[in-house]
CSV table of C-alpha atoms and ligand atoms in Angstrom, one decimal:
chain,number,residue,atom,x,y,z
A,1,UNK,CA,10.7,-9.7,65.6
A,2,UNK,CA,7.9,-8.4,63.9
A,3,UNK,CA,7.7,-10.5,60.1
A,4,UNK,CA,7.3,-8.9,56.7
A,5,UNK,CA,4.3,-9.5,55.5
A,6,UNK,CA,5.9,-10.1,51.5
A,7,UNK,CA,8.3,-12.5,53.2
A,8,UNK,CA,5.7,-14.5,54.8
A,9,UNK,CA,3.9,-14.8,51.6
A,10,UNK,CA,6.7,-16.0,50.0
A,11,UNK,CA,7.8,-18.8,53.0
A,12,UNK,CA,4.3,-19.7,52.3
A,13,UNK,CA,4.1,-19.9,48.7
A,14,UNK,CA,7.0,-22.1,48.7
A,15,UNK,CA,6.0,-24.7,51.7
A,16,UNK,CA,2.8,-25.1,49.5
A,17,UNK,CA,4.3,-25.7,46.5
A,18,UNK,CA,4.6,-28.7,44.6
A,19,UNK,CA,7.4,-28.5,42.6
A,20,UNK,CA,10.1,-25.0,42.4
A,21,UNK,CA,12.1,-23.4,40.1
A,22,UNK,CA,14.5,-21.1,41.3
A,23,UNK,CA,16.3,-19.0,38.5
A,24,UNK,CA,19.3,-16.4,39.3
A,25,UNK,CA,20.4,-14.0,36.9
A,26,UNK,CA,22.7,-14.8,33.7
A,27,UNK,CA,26.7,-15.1,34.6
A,28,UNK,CA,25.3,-15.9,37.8
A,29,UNK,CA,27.9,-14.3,40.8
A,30,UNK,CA,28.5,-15.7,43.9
A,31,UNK,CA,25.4,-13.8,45.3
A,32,UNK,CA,22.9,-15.1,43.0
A,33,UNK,CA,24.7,-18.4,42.9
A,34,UNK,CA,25.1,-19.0,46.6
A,35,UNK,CA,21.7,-17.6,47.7
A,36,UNK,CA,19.9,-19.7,45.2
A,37,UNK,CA,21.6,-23.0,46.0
A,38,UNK,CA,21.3,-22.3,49.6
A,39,UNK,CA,17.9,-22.2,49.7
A,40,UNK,CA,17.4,-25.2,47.1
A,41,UNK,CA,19.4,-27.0,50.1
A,42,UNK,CA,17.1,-25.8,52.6
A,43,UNK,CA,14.2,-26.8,50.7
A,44,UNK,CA,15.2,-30.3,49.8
A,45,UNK,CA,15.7,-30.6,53.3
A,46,UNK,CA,12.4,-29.9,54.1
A,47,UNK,CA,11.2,-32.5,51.3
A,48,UNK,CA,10.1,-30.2,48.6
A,49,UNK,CA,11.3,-30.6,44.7
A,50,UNK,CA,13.4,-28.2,43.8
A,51,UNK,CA,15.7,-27.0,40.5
A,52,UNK,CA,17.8,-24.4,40.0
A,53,UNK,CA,18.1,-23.6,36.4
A,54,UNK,CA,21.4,-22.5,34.9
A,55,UNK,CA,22.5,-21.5,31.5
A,56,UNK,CA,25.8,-21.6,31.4
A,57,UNK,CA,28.3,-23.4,33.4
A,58,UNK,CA,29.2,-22.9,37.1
A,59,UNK,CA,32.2,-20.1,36.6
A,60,UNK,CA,35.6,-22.0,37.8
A,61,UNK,CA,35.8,-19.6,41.0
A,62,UNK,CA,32.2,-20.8,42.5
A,63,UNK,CA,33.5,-24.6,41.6
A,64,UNK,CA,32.9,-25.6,45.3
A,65,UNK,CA,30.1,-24.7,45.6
A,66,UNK,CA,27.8,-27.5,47.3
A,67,UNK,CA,24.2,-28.1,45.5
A,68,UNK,CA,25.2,-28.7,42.4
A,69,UNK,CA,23.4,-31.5,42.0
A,70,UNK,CA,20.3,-29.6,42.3
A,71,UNK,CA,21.1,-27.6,38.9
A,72,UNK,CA,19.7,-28.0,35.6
A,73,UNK,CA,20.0,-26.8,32.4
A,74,UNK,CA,16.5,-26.8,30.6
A,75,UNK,CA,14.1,-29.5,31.6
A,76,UNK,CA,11.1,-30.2,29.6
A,77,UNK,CA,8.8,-29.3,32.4
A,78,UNK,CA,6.7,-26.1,33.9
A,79,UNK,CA,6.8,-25.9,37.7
A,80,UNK,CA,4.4,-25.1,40.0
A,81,UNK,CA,6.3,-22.0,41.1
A,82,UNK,CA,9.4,-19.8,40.3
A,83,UNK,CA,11.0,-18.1,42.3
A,84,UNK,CA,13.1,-15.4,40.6
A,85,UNK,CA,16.3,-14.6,42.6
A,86,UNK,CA,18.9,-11.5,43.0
A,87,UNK,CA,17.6,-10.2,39.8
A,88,UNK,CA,15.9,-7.0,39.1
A,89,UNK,CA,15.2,-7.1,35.7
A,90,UNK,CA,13.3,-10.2,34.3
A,91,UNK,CA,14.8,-10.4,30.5
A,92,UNK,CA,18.5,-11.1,32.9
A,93,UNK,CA,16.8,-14.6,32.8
A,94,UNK,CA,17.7,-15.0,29.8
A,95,UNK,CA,16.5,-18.1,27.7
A,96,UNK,CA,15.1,-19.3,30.9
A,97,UNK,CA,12.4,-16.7,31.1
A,98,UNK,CA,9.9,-19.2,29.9
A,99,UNK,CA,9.7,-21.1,33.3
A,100,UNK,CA,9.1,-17.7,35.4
A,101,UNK,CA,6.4,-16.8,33.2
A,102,UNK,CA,5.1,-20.3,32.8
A,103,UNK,CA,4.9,-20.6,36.6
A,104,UNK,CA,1.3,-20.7,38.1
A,105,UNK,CA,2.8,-18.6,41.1
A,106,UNK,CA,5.9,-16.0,40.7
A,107,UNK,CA,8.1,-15.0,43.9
A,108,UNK,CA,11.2,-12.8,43.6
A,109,UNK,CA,13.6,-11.9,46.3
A,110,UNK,CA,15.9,-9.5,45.8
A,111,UNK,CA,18.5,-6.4,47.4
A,112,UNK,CA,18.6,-4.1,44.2
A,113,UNK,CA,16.7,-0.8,44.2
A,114,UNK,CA,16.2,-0.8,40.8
A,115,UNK,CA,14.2,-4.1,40.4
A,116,UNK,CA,11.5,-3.9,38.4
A,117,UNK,CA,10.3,-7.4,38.2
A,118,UNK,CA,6.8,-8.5,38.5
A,119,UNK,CA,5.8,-11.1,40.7
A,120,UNK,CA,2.6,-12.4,42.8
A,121,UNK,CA,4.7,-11.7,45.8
A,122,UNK,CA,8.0,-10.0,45.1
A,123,UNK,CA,10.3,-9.3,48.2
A,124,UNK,CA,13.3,-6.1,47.8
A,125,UNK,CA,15.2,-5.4,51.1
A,126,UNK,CA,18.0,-2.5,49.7
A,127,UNK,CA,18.9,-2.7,53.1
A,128,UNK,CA,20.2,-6.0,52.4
A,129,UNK,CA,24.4,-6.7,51.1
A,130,UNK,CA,23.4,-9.9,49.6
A,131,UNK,CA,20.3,-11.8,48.7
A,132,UNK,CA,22.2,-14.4,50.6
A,133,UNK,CA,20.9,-12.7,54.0
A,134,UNK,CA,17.5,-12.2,52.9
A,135,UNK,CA,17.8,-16.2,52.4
A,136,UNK,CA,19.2,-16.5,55.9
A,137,UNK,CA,16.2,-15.1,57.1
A,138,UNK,CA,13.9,-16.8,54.6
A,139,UNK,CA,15.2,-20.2,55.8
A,140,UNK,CA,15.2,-19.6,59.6
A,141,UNK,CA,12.8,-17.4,60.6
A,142,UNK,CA,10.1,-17.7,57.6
A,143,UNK,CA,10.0,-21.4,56.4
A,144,UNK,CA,11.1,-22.6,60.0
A,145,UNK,CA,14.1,-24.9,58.4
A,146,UNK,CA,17.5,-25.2,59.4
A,147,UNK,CA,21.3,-24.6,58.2
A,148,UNK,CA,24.0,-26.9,58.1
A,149,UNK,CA,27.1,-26.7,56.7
A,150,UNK,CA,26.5,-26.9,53.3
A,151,UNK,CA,24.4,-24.5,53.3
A,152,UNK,CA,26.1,-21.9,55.2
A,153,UNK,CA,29.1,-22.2,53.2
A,154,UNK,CA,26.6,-20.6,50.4
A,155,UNK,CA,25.3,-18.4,51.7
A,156,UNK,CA,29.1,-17.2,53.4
A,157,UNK,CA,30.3,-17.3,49.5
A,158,UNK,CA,26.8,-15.2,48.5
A,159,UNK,CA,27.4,-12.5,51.3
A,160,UNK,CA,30.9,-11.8,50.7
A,161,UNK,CA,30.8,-11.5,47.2
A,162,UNK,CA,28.8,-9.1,47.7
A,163,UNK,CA,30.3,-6.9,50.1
A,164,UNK,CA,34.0,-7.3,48.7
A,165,UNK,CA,34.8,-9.7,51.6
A,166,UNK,CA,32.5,-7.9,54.2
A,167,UNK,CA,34.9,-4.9,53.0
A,168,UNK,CA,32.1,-2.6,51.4
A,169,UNK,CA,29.9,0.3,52.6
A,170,UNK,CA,26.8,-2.4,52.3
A,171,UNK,CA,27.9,-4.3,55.1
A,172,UNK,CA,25.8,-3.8,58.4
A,173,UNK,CA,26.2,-4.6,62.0
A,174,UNK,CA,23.5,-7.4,60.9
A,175,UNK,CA,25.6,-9.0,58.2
A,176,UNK,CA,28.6,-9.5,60.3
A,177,UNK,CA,26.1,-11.1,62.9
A,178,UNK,CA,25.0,-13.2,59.6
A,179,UNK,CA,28.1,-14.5,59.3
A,180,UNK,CA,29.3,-14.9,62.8
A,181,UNK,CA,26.0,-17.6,63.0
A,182,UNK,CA,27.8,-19.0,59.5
A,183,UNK,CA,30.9,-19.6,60.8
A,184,UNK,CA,29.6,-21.8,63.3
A,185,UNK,CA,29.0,-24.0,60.5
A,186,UNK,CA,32.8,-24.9,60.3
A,187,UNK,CA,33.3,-23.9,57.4
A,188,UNK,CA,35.9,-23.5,55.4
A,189,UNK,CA,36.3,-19.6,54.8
A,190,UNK,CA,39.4,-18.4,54.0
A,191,UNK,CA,39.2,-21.1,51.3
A,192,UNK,CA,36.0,-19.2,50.2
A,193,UNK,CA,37.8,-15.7,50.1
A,194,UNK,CA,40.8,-17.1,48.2
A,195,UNK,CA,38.8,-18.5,45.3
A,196,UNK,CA,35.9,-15.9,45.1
A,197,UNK,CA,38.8,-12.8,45.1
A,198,UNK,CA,42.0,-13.6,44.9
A,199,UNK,CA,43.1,-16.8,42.6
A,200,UNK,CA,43.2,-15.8,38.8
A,201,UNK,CA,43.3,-18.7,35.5
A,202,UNK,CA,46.2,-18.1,33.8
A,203,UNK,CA,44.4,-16.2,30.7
A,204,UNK,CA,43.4,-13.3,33.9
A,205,UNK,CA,46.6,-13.4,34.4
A,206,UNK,CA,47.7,-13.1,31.2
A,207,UNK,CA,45.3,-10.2,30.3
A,208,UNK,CA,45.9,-8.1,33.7
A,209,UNK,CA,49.8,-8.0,32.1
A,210,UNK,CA,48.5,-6.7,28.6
A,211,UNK,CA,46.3,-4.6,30.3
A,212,UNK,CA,49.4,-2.9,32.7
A,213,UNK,CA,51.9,-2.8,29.6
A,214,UNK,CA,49.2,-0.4,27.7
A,215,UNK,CA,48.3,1.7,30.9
A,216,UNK,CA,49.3,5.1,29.6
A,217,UNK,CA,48.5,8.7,32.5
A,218,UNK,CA,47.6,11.8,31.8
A,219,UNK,CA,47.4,15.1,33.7
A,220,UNK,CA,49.7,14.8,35.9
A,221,UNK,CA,49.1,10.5,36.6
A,222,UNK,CA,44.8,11.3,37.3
A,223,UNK,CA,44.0,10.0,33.7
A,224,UNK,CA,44.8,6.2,33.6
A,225,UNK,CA,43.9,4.6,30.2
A,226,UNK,CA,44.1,0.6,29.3
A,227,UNK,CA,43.0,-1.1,26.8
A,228,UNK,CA,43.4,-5.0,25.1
A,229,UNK,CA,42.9,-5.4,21.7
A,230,UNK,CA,41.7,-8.4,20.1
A,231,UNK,CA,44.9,-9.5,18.4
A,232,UNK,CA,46.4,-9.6,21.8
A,233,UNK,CA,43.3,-11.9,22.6
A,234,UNK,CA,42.2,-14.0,19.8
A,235,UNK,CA,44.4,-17.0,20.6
A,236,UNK,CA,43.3,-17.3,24.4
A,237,UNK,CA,40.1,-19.0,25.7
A,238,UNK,CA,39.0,-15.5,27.4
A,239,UNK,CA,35.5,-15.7,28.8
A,240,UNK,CA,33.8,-12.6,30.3
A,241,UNK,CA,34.5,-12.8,33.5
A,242,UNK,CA,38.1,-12.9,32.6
A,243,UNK,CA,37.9,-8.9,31.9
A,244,UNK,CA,36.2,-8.4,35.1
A,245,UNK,CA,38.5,-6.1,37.7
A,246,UNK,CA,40.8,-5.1,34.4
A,247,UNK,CA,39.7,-0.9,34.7
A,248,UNK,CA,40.7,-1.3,38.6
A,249,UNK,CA,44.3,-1.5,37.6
A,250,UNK,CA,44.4,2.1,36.5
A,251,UNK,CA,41.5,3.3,39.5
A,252,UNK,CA,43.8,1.7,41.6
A,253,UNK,CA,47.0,3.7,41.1
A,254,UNK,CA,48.0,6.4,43.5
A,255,UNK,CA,47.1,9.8,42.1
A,256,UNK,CA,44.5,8.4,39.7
A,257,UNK,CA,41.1,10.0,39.5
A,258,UNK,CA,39.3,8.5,36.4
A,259,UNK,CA,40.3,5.0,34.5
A,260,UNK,CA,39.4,4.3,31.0
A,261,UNK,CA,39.8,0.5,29.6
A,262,UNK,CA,38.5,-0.7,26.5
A,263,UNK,CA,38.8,-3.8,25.4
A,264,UNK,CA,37.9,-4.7,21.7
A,265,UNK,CA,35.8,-6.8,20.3
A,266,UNK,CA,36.2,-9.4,17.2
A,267,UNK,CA,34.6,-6.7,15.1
A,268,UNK,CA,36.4,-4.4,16.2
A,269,UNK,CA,34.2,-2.5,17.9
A,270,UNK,CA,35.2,-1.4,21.6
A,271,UNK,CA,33.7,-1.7,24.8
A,272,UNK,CA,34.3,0.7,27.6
A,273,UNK,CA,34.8,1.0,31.4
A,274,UNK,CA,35.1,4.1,33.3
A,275,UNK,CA,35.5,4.2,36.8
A,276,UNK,CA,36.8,7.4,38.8
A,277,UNK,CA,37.5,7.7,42.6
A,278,UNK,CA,36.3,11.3,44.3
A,279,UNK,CA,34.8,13.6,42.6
A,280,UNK,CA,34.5,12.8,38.7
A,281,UNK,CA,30.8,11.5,37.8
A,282,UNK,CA,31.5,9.2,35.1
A,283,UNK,CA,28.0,8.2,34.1
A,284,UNK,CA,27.8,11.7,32.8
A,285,UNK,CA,31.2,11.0,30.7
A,286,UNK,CA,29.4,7.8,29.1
A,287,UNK,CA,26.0,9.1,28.6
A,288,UNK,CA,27.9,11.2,25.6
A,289,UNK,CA,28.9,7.8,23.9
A,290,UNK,CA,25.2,6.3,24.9
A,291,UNK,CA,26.2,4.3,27.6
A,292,UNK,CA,25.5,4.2,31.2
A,293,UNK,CA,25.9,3.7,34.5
A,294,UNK,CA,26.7,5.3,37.8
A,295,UNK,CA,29.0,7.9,39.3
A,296,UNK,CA,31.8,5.6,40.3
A,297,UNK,CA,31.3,2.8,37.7
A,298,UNK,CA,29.9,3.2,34.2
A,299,UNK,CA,30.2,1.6,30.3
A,300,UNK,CA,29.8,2.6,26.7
A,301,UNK,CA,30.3,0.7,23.2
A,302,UNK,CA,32.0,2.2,20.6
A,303,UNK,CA,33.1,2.1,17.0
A,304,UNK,CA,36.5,3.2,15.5
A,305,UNK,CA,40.1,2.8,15.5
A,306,UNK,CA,41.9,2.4,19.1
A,307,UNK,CA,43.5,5.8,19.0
A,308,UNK,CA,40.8,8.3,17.8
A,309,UNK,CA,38.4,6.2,20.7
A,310,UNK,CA,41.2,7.0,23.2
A,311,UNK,CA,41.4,10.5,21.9
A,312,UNK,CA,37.8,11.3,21.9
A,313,UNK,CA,37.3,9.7,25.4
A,314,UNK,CA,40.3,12.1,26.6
A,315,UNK,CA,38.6,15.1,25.0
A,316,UNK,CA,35.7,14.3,26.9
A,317,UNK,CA,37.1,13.2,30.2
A,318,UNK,CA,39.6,16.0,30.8
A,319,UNK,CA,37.2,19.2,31.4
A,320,UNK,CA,35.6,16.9,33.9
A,321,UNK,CA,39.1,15.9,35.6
A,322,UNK,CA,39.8,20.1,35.5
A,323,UNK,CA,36.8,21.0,37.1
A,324,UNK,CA,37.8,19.9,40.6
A,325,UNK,CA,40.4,18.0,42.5
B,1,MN,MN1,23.4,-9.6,44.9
């Protein structure tokens, strides 16, 4: 195996260091998560001083994760080098942006084609379904350390988070051999599968039946609108990642091409989510209410009442829905 040069710049960087940062994205997923704490581990083994800095809390469905002692929130210290991680865009660090820039030598590893970050050495395999296999290899082949089982169980919770459960078209013949070699680790996986996709807290649970009483379809069952106001919300300790999912309830449904869900906000503005599943190009649809986003999957913010929102995102939505399909 012939090594990337980046990659080997980066192993190097980080076996001379004297103290490391490593700092995933805000609302850190399993990737960014698992990858990062995986390779603290990996590190630690190998006797080096390592953080991982963290914002907010570890989210309730990564609560397994081992490492966790390695995390901190914001030490009064600069490091040596930072190592930005799964993140393509360096204002995603948040308030922790500080320590990459304070850094006397930036890294970043990363599996999004749209990273923009700047970095002494900064590694992007697209080819990549995780930044927890670009780890894999960073450990084994680059800084010559090992796994164990710790350590695989991150980066088995970084991969199939982000392949769905090894279910989307980023997975390769080379990530299923990733995680055949992880599984020798014994560990625990269909525990890992259970808590990353399918256990809900009882306020998801609680806001996936709001959002199935509103789902209204239109043209003949391919329009499916949702939505969940605030009132219904107010009361309950939702937290972001609670809303996550909620638009696949409609894109889900037999028959249904594009699903709108808006949930509102205590102002009372909305927030938008439009997916669509063959032929619709959503981004288009919320590029007229200045959002964003991509074919399949895209947002928008917007101010008014509930029912003119709905009504002018129908207006906009059907000629689209009419021209095909
Ligand atoms: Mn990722």
């Amino acid at each position: 195996m012939i090594k990337d040069a980046t990659l080997s710049k980066v192993a190097e960087k980080l076996r001379e260091a004297r103290d490391i940062v490593i700092l995933p994205h805000i609302n850190a997923d399993g990737d960014a998560l698992g990858a990062a704490l995986a390779l603290a581990l990996a590190l630690r083994n190998m006797d080096k001083e390592v953080d991982v800095l963290l914002e907010e809390e570890v989210p309730s469905n990564l609560d397994f994760l081992p490492g966790q002692e390695l995390i901190k929130k914001n030490p009064q210290k600069s490091y040596h080098v930072a190592l930005n991680i799964d993140n393509g865009d360096i204002t995603r660090l948040g308030l922790r942006e500080p320590y990459f820039h304070g850094a006397d030598i930036k890294l970043s590893i990363d599996h999004h084609a749209t990273n923009k970050v700047e970095a002494h050495y900064s590694y992007i395999d697209i080819k990549a379904s995780a930044t927890g296999e670009i780890v894999y290899d960073l450990i084994l082949t680059y800084l010559g350390g090992s796994l164990n089982k710790d350590i695989a169980l991150c980066l088995y919770t970084a991969i199939v988070t982000d392949t769905g459960g090894f279910r989307y078209t980023n997975t390769t013949p080379r990530t299923l051999e990733i995680g055949a070699e992880l599984l020798k680790y014994d560990i625990d996986f269909p525990y890992v599968i259970k808590k990353v996709f399918d256990m809900v807290s009882h306020t998801k649970l609680f806001l996936m039946k709001q959002t199935m009483n509103s789902l209204r379809l239109l043209e003949q069952g391919k329009l499916a609108i949702s939505y969940i106001t605030y009132e219904d919300i107010k009361a309950l300790p939702a937290k972001n990642d609670d809303f996550e999912g909620l638009v696949n309830i409609g894109r889900n449904l037999m028959g249904v091409e594009v699903s709108l869900f808006l949930r509102e906000d205590p102002k009372g503005h909305f927030r938008g989510n439009l997916r669509s599943n063959n032929y619709v190009d959503v981004s288009k649809i919320a590029e007229k209410f200045n959002g964003g986003g991509h074919k399949r999957a895209a947002g928008f913010n917007r101010e008014g009442e509930l029912e003119d929102v709905i009504a002018q995102l129908t207006d906009a939505i059907l000629p689209e829905l009419r021209r095909e399909g």
